[in-house]
mmCIF file with all atom_site columns, C-alpha atoms in Angstrom:
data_model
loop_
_atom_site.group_PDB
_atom_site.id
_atom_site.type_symbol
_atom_site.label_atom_id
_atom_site.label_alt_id
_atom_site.label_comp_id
_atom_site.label_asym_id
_atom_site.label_entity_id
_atom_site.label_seq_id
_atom_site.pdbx_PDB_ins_code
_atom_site.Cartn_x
_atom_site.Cartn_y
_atom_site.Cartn_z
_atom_site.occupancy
_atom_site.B_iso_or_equiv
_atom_site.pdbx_formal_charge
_atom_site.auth_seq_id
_atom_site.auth_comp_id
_atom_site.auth_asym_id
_atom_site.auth_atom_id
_atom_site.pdbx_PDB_model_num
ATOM 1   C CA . UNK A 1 1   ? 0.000   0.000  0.000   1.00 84.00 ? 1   UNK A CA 1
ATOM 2   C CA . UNK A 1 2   ? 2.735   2.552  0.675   1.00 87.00 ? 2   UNK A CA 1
ATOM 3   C CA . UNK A 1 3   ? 4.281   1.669  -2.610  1.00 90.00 ? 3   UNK A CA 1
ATOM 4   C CA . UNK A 1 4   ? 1.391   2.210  -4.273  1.00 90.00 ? 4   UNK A CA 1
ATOM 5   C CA . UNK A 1 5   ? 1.115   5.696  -2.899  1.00 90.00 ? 5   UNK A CA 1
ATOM 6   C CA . UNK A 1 6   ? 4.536   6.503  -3.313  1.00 91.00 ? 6   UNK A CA 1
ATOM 7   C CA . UNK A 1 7   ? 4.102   6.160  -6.869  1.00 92.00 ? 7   UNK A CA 1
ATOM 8   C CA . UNK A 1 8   ? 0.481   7.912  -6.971  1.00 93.00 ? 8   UNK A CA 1
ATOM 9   C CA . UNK A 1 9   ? 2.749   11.001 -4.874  1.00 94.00 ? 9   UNK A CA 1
ATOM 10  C CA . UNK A 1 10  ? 5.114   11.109 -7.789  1.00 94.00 ? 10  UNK A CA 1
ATOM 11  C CA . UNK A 1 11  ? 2.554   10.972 -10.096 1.00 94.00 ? 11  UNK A CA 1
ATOM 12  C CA . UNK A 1 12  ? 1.115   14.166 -8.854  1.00 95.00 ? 12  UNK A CA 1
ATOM 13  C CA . UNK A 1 13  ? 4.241   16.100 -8.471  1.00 95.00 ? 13  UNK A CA 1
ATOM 14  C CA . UNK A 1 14  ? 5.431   15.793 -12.176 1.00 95.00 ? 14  UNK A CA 1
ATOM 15  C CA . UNK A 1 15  ? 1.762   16.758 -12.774 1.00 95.00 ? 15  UNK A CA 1
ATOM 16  C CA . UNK A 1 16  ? 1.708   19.535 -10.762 1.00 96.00 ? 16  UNK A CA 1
ATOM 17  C CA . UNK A 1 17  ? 5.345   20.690 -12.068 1.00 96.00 ? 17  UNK A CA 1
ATOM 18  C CA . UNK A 1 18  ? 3.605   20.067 -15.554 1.00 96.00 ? 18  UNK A CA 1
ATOM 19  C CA . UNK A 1 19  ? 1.043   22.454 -14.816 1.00 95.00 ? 19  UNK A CA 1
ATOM 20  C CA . UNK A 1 20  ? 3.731   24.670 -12.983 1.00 95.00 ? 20  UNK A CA 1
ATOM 21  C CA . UNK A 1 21  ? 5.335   25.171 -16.279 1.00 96.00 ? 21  UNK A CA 1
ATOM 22  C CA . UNK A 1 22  ? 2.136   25.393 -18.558 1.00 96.00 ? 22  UNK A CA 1
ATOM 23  C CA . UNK A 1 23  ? 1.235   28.347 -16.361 1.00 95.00 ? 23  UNK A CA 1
ATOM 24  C CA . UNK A 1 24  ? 4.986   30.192 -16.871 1.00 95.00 ? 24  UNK A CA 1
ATOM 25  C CA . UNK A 1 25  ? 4.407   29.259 -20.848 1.00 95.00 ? 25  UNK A CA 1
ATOM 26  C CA . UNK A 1 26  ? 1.352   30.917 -20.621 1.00 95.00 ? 26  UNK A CA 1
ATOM 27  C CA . UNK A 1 27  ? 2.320   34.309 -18.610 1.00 94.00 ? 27  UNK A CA 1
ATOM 28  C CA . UNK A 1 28  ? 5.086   34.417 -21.178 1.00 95.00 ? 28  UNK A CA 1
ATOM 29  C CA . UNK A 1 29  ? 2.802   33.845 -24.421 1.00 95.00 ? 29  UNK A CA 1
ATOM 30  C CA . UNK A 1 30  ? 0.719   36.247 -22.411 1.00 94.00 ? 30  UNK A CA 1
ATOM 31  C CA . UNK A 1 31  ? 3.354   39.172 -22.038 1.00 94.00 ? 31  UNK A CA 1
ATOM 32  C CA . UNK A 1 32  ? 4.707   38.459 -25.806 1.00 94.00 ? 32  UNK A CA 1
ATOM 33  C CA . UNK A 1 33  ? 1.060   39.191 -27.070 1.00 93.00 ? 33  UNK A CA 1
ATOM 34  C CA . UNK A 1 34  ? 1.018   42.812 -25.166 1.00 92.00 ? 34  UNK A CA 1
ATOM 35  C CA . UNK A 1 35  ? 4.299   43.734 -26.579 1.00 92.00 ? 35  UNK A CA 1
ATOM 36  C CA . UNK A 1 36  ? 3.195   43.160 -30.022 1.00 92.00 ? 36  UNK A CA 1
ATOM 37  C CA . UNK A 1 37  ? -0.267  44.818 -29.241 1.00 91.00 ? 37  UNK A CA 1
ATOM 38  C CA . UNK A 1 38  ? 1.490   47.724 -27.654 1.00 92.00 ? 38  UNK A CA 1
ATOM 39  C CA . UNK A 1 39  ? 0.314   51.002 -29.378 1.00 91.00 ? 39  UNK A CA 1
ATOM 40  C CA . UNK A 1 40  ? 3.910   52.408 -29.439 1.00 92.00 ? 40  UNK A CA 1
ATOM 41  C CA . UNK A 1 41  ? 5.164   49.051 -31.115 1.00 93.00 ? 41  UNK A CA 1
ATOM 42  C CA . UNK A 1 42  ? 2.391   49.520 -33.766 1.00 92.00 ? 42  UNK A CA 1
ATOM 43  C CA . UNK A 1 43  ? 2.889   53.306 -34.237 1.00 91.00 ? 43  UNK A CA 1
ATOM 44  C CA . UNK A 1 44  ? 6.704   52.281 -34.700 1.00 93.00 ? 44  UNK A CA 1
ATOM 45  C CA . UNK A 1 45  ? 6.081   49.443 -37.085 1.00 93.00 ? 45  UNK A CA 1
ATOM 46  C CA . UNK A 1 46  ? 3.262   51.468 -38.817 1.00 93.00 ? 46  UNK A CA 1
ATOM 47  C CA . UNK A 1 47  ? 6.598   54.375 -39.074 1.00 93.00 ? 47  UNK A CA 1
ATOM 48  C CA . UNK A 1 48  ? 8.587   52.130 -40.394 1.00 95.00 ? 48  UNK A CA 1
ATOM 49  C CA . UNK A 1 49  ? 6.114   51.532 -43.185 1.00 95.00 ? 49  UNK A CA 1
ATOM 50  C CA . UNK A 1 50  ? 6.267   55.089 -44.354 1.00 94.00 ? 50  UNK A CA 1
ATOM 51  C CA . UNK A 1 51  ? 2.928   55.340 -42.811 1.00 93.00 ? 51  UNK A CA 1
ATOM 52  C CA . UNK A 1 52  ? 1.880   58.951 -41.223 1.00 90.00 ? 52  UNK A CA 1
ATOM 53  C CA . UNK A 1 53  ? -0.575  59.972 -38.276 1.00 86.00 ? 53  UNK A CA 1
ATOM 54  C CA . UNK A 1 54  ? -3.627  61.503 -40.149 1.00 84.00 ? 54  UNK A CA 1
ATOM 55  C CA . UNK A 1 55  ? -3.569  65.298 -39.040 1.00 85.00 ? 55  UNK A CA 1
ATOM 56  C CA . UNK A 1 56  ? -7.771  65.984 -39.261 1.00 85.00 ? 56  UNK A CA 1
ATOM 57  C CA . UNK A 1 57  ? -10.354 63.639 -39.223 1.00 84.00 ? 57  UNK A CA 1
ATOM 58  C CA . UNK A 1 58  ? -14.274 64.155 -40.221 1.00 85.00 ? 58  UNK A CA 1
ATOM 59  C CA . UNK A 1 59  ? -17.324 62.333 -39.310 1.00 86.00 ? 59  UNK A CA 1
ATOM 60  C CA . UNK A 1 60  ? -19.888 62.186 -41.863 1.00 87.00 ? 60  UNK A CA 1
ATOM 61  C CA . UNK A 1 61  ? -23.530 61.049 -41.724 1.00 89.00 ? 61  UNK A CA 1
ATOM 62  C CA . UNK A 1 62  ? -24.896 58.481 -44.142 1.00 88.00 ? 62  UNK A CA 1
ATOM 63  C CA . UNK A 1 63  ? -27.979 58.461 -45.907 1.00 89.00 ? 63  UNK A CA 1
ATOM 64  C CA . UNK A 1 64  ? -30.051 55.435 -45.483 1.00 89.00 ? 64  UNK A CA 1
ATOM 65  C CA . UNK A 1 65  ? -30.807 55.192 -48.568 1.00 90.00 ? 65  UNK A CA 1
ATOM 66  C CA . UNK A 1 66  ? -27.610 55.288 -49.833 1.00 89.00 ? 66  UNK A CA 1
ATOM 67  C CA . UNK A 1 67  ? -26.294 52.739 -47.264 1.00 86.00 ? 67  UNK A CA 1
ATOM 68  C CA . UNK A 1 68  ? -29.569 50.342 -48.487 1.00 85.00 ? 68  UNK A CA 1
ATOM 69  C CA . UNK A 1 69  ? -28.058 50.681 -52.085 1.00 85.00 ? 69  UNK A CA 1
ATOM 70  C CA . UNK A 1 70  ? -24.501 49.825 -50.984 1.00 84.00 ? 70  UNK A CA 1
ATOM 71  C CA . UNK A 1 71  ? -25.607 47.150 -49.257 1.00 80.00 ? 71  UNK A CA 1
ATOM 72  C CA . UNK A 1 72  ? -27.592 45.740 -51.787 1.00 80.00 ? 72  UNK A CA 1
ATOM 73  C CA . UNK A 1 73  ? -24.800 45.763 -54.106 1.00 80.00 ? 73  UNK A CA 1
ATOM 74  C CA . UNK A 1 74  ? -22.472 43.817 -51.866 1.00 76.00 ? 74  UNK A CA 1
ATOM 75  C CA . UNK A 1 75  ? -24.714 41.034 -52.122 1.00 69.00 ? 75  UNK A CA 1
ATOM 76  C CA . UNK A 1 76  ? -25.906 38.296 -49.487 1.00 62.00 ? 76  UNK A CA 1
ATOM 77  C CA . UNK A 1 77  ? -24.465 38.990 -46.390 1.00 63.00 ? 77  UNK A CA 1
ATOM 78  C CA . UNK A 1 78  ? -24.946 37.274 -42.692 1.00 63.00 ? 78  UNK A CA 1
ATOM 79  C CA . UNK A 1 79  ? -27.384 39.352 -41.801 1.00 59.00 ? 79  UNK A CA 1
ATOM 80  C CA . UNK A 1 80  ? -24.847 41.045 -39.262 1.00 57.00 ? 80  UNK A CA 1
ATOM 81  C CA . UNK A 1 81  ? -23.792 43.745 -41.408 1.00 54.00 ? 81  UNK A CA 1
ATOM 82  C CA . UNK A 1 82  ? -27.568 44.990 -41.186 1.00 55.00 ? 82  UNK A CA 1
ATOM 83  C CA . UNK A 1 83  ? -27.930 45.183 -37.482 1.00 57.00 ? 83  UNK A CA 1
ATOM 84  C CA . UNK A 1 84  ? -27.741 48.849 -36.008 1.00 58.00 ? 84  UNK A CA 1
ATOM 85  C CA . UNK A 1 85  ? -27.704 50.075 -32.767 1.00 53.00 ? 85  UNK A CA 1
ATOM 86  C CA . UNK A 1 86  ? -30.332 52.270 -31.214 1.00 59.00 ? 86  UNK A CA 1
ATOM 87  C CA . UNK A 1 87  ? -30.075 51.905 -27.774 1.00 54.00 ? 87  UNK A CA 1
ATOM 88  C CA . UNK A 1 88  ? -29.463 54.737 -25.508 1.00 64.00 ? 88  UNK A CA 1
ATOM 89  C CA . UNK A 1 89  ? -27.961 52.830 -22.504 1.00 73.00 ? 89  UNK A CA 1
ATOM 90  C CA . UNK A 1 90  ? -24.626 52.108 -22.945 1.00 72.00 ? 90  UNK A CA 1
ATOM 91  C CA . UNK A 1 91  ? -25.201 48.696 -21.118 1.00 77.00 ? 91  UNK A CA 1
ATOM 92  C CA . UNK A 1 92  ? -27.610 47.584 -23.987 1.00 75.00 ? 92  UNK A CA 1
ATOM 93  C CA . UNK A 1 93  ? -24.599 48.953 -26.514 1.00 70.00 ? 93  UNK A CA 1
ATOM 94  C CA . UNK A 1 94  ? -22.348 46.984 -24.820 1.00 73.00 ? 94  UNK A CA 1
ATOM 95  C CA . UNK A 1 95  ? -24.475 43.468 -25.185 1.00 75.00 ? 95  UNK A CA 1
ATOM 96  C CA . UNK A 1 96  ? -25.648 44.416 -28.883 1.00 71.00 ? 96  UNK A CA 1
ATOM 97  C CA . UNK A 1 97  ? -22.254 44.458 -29.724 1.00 70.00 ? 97  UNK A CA 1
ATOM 98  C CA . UNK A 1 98  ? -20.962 41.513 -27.533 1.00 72.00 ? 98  UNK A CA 1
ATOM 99  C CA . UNK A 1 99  ? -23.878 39.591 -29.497 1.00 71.00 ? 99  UNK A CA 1
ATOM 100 C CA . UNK A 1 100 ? -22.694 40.515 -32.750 1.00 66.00 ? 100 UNK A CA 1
ATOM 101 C CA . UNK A 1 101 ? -18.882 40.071 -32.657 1.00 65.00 ? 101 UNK A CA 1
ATOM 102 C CA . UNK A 1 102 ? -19.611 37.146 -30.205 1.00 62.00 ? 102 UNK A CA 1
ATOM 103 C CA . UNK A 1 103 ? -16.304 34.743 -31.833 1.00 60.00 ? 103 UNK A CA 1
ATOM 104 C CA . UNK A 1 104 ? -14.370 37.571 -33.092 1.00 57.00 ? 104 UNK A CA 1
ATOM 105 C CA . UNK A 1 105 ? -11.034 38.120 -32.237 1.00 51.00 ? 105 UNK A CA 1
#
Protein backbone atom coordinates (compact mmCIF):
# COMPACT_ATOMS: atom_id res chain seq x y z
CA UNK A 1 0.00 0.00 0.00
CA UNK A 2 2.74 2.55 0.68
CA UNK A 3 4.28 1.67 -2.61
CA UNK A 4 1.39 2.21 -4.27
CA UNK A 5 1.12 5.70 -2.90
CA UNK A 6 4.54 6.50 -3.31
CA UNK A 7 4.10 6.16 -6.87
CA UNK A 8 0.48 7.91 -6.97
CA UNK A 9 2.75 11.00 -4.87
CA UNK A 10 5.11 11.11 -7.79
CA UNK A 11 2.55 10.97 -10.10
CA UNK A 12 1.12 14.17 -8.85
CA UNK A 13 4.24 16.10 -8.47
CA UNK A 14 5.43 15.79 -12.18
CA UNK A 15 1.76 16.76 -12.77
CA UNK A 16 1.71 19.53 -10.76
CA UNK A 17 5.35 20.69 -12.07
CA UNK A 18 3.61 20.07 -15.55
CA UNK A 19 1.04 22.45 -14.82
CA UNK A 20 3.73 24.67 -12.98
CA UNK A 21 5.34 25.17 -16.28
CA UNK A 22 2.14 25.39 -18.56
CA UNK A 23 1.24 28.35 -16.36
CA UNK A 24 4.99 30.19 -16.87
CA UNK A 25 4.41 29.26 -20.85
CA UNK A 26 1.35 30.92 -20.62
CA UNK A 27 2.32 34.31 -18.61
CA UNK A 28 5.09 34.42 -21.18
CA UNK A 29 2.80 33.84 -24.42
CA UNK A 30 0.72 36.25 -22.41
CA UNK A 31 3.35 39.17 -22.04
CA UNK A 32 4.71 38.46 -25.81
CA UNK A 33 1.06 39.19 -27.07
CA UNK A 34 1.02 42.81 -25.17
CA UNK A 35 4.30 43.73 -26.58
CA UNK A 36 3.19 43.16 -30.02
CA UNK A 37 -0.27 44.82 -29.24
CA UNK A 38 1.49 47.72 -27.65
CA UNK A 39 0.31 51.00 -29.38
CA UNK A 40 3.91 52.41 -29.44
CA UNK A 41 5.16 49.05 -31.12
CA UNK A 42 2.39 49.52 -33.77
CA UNK A 43 2.89 53.31 -34.24
CA UNK A 44 6.70 52.28 -34.70
CA UNK A 45 6.08 49.44 -37.08
CA UNK A 46 3.26 51.47 -38.82
CA UNK A 47 6.60 54.37 -39.07
CA UNK A 48 8.59 52.13 -40.39
CA UNK A 49 6.11 51.53 -43.19
CA UNK A 50 6.27 55.09 -44.35
CA UNK A 51 2.93 55.34 -42.81
CA UNK A 52 1.88 58.95 -41.22
CA UNK A 53 -0.58 59.97 -38.28
CA UNK A 54 -3.63 61.50 -40.15
CA UNK A 55 -3.57 65.30 -39.04
CA UNK A 56 -7.77 65.98 -39.26
CA UNK A 57 -10.35 63.64 -39.22
CA UNK A 58 -14.27 64.16 -40.22
CA UNK A 59 -17.32 62.33 -39.31
CA UNK A 60 -19.89 62.19 -41.86
CA UNK A 61 -23.53 61.05 -41.72
CA UNK A 62 -24.90 58.48 -44.14
CA UNK A 63 -27.98 58.46 -45.91
CA UNK A 64 -30.05 55.43 -45.48
CA UNK A 65 -30.81 55.19 -48.57
CA UNK A 66 -27.61 55.29 -49.83
CA UNK A 67 -26.29 52.74 -47.26
CA UNK A 68 -29.57 50.34 -48.49
CA UNK A 69 -28.06 50.68 -52.09
CA UNK A 70 -24.50 49.82 -50.98
CA UNK A 71 -25.61 47.15 -49.26
CA UNK A 72 -27.59 45.74 -51.79
CA UNK A 73 -24.80 45.76 -54.11
CA UNK A 74 -22.47 43.82 -51.87
CA UNK A 75 -24.71 41.03 -52.12
CA UNK A 76 -25.91 38.30 -49.49
CA UNK A 77 -24.46 38.99 -46.39
CA UNK A 78 -24.95 37.27 -42.69
CA UNK A 79 -27.38 39.35 -41.80
CA UNK A 80 -24.85 41.04 -39.26
CA UNK A 81 -23.79 43.74 -41.41
CA UNK A 82 -27.57 44.99 -41.19
CA UNK A 83 -27.93 45.18 -37.48
CA UNK A 84 -27.74 48.85 -36.01
CA UNK A 85 -27.70 50.08 -32.77
CA UNK A 86 -30.33 52.27 -31.21
CA UNK A 87 -30.08 51.91 -27.77
CA UNK A 88 -29.46 54.74 -25.51
CA UNK A 89 -27.96 52.83 -22.50
CA UNK A 90 -24.63 52.11 -22.95
CA UNK A 91 -25.20 48.70 -21.12
CA UNK A 92 -27.61 47.58 -23.99
CA UNK A 93 -24.60 48.95 -26.51
CA UNK A 94 -22.35 46.98 -24.82
CA UNK A 95 -24.48 43.47 -25.19
CA UNK A 96 -25.65 44.42 -28.88
CA UNK A 97 -22.25 44.46 -29.72
CA UNK A 98 -20.96 41.51 -27.53
CA UNK A 99 -23.88 39.59 -29.50
CA UNK A 100 -22.69 40.51 -32.75
CA UNK A 101 -18.88 40.07 -32.66
CA UNK A 102 -19.61 37.15 -30.21
CA UNK A 103 -16.30 34.74 -31.83
CA UNK A 104 -14.37 37.57 -33.09
CA UNK A 105 -11.03 38.12 -32.24
Amino acid sequence: FHTQLAERQLEIDDLERSVQAERDRFDELRYDRAVLRSPQRIADEAEALGMVRGETSRFITVDPMELAVQLAAAGPTDGRTTSSIEDDDPLDQFRDVKSVSAGQP
